[in-house]
PDB file of C-alpha atoms in Angstrom:
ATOM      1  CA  UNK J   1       0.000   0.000   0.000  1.00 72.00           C
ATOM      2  CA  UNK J   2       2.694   2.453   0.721  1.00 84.00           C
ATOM      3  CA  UNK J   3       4.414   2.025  -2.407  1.00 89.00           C
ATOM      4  CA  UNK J   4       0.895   2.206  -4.370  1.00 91.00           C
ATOM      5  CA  UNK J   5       1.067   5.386  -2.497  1.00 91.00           C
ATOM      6  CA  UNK J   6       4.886   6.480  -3.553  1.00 91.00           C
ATOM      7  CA  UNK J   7       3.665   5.578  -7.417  1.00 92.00           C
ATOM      8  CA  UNK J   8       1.015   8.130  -7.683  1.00 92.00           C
ATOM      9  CA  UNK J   9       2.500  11.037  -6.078  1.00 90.00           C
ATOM     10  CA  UNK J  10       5.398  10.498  -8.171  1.00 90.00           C
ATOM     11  CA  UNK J  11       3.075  10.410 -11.172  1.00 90.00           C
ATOM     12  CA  UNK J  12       1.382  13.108 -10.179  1.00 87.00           C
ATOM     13  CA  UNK J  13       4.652  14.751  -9.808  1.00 85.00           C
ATOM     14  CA  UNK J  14       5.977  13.917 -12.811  1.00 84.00           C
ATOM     15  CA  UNK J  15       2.772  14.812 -14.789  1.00 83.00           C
ATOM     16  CA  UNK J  16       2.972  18.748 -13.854  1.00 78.00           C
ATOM     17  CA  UNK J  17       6.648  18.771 -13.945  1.00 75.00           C
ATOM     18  CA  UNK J  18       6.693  17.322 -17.473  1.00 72.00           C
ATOM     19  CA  UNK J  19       4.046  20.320 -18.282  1.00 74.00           C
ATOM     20  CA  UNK J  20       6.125  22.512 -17.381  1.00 70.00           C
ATOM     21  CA  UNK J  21       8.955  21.543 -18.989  1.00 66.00           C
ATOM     22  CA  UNK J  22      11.042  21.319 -15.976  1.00 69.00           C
ATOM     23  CA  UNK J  23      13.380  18.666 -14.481  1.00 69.00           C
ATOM     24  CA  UNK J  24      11.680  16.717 -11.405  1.00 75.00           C
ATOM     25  CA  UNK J  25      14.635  15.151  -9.461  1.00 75.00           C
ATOM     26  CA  UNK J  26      14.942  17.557  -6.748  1.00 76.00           C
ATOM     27  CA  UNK J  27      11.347  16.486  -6.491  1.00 79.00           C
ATOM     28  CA  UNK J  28      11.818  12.945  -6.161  1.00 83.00           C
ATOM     29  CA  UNK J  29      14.586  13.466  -3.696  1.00 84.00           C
ATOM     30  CA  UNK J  30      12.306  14.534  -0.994  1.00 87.00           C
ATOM     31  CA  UNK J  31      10.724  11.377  -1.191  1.00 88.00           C
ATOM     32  CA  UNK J  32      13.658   9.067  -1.706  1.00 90.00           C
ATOM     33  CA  UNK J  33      14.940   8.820   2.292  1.00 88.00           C
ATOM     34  CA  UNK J  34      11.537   7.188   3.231  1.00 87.00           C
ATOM     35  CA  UNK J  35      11.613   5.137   0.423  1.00 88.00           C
ATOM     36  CA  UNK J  36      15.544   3.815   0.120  1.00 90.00           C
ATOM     37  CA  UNK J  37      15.442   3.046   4.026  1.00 87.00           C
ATOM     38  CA  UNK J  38      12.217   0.888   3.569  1.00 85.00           C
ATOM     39  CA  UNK J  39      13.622  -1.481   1.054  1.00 86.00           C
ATOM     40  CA  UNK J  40      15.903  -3.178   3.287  1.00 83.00           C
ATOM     41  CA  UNK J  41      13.157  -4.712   5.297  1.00 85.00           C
ATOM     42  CA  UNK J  42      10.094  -4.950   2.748  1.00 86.00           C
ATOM     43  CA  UNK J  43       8.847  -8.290   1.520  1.00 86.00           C
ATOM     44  CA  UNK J  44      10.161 -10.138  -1.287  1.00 83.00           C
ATOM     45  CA  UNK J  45       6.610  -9.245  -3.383  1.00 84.00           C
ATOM     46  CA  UNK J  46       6.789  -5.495  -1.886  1.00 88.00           C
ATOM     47  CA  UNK J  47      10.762  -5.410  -2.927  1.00 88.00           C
ATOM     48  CA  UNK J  48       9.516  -6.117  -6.955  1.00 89.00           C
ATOM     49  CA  UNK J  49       6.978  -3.006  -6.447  1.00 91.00           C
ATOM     50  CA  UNK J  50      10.235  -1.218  -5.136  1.00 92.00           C
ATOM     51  CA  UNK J  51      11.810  -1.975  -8.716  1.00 92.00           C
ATOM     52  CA  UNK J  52       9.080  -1.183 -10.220  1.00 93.00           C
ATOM     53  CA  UNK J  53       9.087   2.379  -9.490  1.00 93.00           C
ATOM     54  CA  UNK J  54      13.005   2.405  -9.266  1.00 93.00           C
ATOM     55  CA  UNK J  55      12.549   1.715 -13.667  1.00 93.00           C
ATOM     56  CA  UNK J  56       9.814   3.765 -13.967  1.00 92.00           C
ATOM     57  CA  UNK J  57      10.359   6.801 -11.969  1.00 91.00           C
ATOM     58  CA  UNK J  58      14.695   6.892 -10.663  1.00 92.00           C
ATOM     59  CA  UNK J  59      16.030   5.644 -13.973  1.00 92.00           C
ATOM     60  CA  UNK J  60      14.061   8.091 -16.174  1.00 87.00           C
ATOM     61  CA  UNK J  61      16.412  11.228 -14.547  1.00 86.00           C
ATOM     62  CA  UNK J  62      19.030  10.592 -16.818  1.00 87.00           C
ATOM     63  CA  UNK J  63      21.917  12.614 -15.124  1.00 86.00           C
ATOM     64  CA  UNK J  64      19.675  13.997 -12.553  1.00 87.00           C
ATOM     65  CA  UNK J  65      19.682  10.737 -10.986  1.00 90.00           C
ATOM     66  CA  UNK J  66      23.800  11.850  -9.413  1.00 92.00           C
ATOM     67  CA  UNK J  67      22.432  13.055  -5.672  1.00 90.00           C
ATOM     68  CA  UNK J  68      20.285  10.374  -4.853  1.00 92.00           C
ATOM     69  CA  UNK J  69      22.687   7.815  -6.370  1.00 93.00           C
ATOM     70  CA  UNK J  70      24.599   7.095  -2.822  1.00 92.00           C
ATOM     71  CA  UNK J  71      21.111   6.507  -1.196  1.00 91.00           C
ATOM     72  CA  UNK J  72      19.566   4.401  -4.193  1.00 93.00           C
ATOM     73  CA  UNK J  73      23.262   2.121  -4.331  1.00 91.00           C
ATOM     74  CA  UNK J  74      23.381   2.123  -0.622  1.00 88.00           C
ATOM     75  CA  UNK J  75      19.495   0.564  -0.348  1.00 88.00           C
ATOM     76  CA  UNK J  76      20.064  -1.888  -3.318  1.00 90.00           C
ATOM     77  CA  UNK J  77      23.649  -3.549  -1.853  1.00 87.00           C
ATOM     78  CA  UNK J  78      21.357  -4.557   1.066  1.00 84.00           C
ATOM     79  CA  UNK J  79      19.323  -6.901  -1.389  1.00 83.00           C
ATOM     80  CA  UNK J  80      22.323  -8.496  -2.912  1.00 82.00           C
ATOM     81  CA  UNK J  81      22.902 -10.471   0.534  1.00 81.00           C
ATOM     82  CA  UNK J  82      19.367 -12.377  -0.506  1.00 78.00           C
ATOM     83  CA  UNK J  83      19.124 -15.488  -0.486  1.00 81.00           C
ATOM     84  CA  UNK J  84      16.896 -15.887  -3.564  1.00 83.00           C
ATOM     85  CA  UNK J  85      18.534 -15.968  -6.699  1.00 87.00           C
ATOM     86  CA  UNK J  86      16.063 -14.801  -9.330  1.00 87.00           C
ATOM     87  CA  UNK J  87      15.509 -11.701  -6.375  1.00 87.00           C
ATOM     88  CA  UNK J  88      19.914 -10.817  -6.739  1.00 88.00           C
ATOM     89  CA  UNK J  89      19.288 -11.168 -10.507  1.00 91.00           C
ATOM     90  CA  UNK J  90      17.209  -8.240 -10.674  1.00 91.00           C
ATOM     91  CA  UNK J  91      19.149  -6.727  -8.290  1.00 92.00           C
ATOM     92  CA  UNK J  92      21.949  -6.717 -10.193  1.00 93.00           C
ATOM     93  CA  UNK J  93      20.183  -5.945 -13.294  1.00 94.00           C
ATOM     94  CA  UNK J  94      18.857  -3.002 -11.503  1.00 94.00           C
ATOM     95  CA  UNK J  95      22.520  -2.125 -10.380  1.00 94.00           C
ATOM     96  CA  UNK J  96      23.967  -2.231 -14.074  1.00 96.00           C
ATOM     97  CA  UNK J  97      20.570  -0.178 -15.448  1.00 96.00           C
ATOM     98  CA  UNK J  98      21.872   2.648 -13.292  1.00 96.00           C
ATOM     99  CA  UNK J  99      25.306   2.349 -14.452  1.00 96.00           C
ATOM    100  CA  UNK J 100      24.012   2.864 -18.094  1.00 95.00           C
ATOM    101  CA  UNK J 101      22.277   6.004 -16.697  1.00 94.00           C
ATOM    102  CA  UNK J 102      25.141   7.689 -14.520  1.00 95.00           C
ATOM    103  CA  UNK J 103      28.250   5.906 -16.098  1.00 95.00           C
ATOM    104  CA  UNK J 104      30.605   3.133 -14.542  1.00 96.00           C
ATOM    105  CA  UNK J 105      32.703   5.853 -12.202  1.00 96.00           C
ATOM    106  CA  UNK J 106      30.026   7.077 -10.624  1.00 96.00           C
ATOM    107  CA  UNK J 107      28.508   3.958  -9.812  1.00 95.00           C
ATOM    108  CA  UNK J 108      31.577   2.573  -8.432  1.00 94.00           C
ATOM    109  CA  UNK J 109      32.128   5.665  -6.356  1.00 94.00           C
ATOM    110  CA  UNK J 110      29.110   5.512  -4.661  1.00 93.00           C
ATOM    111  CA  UNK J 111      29.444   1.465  -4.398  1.00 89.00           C
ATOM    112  CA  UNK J 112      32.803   2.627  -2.546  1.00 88.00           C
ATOM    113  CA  UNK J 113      31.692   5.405  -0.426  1.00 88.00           C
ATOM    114  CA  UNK J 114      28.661   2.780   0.675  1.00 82.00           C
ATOM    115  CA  UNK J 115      31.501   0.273   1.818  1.00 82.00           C
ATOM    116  CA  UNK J 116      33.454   3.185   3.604  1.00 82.00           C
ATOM    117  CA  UNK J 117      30.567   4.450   4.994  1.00 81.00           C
ATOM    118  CA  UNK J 118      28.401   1.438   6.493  1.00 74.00           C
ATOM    119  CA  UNK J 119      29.889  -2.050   7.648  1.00 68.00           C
ATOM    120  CA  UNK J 120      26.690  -3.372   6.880  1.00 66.00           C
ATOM    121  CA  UNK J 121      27.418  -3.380   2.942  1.00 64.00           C
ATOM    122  CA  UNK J 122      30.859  -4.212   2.971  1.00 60.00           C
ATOM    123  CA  UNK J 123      30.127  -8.096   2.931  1.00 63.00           C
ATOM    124  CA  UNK J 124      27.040  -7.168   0.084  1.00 61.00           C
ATOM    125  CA  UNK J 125      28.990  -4.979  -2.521  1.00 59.00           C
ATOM    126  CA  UNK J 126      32.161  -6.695  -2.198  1.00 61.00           C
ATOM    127  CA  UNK J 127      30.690 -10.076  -3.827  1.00 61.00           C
TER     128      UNK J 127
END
């Protein structure tokens, strides 16, 4: 339910931003704390939702994506400890999408600063 809820303010927010011609990711980043620091302990059904608006909504920003990328790498390292395989497989697919988006330096920066920053992900974005 509170992801249903995340997907239409997001639309709506993309919807007048779009109108207006204007870029929405300063937007989206108000929103992306409560969302990044639910993932971790969401549901395995809940945690597809969570990709679901990660593609539709995160990946559209293009560049725009750069200030939320620590948060967004540092929430999706959590799911690689899973133990479900298909689950680390879109993951990881999710992991090199963003990489197309914001380029391999950046991504690996903020896979880095992640590891520096929280023990927790050490283990996850090392494998």
């Amino acid at each position: 339910v509170t992801l249903d809820v995340y997907d239409i303010v997001f639309k709506i927010l993309q919807d007048k931003v779009k109108e207006k011609g204007e870029c929405w990711g300063n937007d989206l980043a108000y929103f992306s704390p409560g969302l990044f620091t639910f993932y971790q302990f969401a549901k395995l059904e809940v945690k597809n939702k969570f990709h679901e608006i990660l593609r539709k909504y995160y990946l559209q920003l293009g560049r725009e994506l750069l200030p939320l990328l620590n948060g967004l790498v540092s929430c999706l390292l959590v799911g690689l400890e899973d133990q479900n395989e298909d689950y680390k497989k879109q993951v990881e697919e999710l992991i090199q999408s963003i990489c197309q988006v914001v380029g391999t330096r950046k991504l690996y920066g903020a896979i880095w600063l992640g590891i520096f920053r929280t023990g927790k992900l050490r283990e996850a974005a090392l494998k």
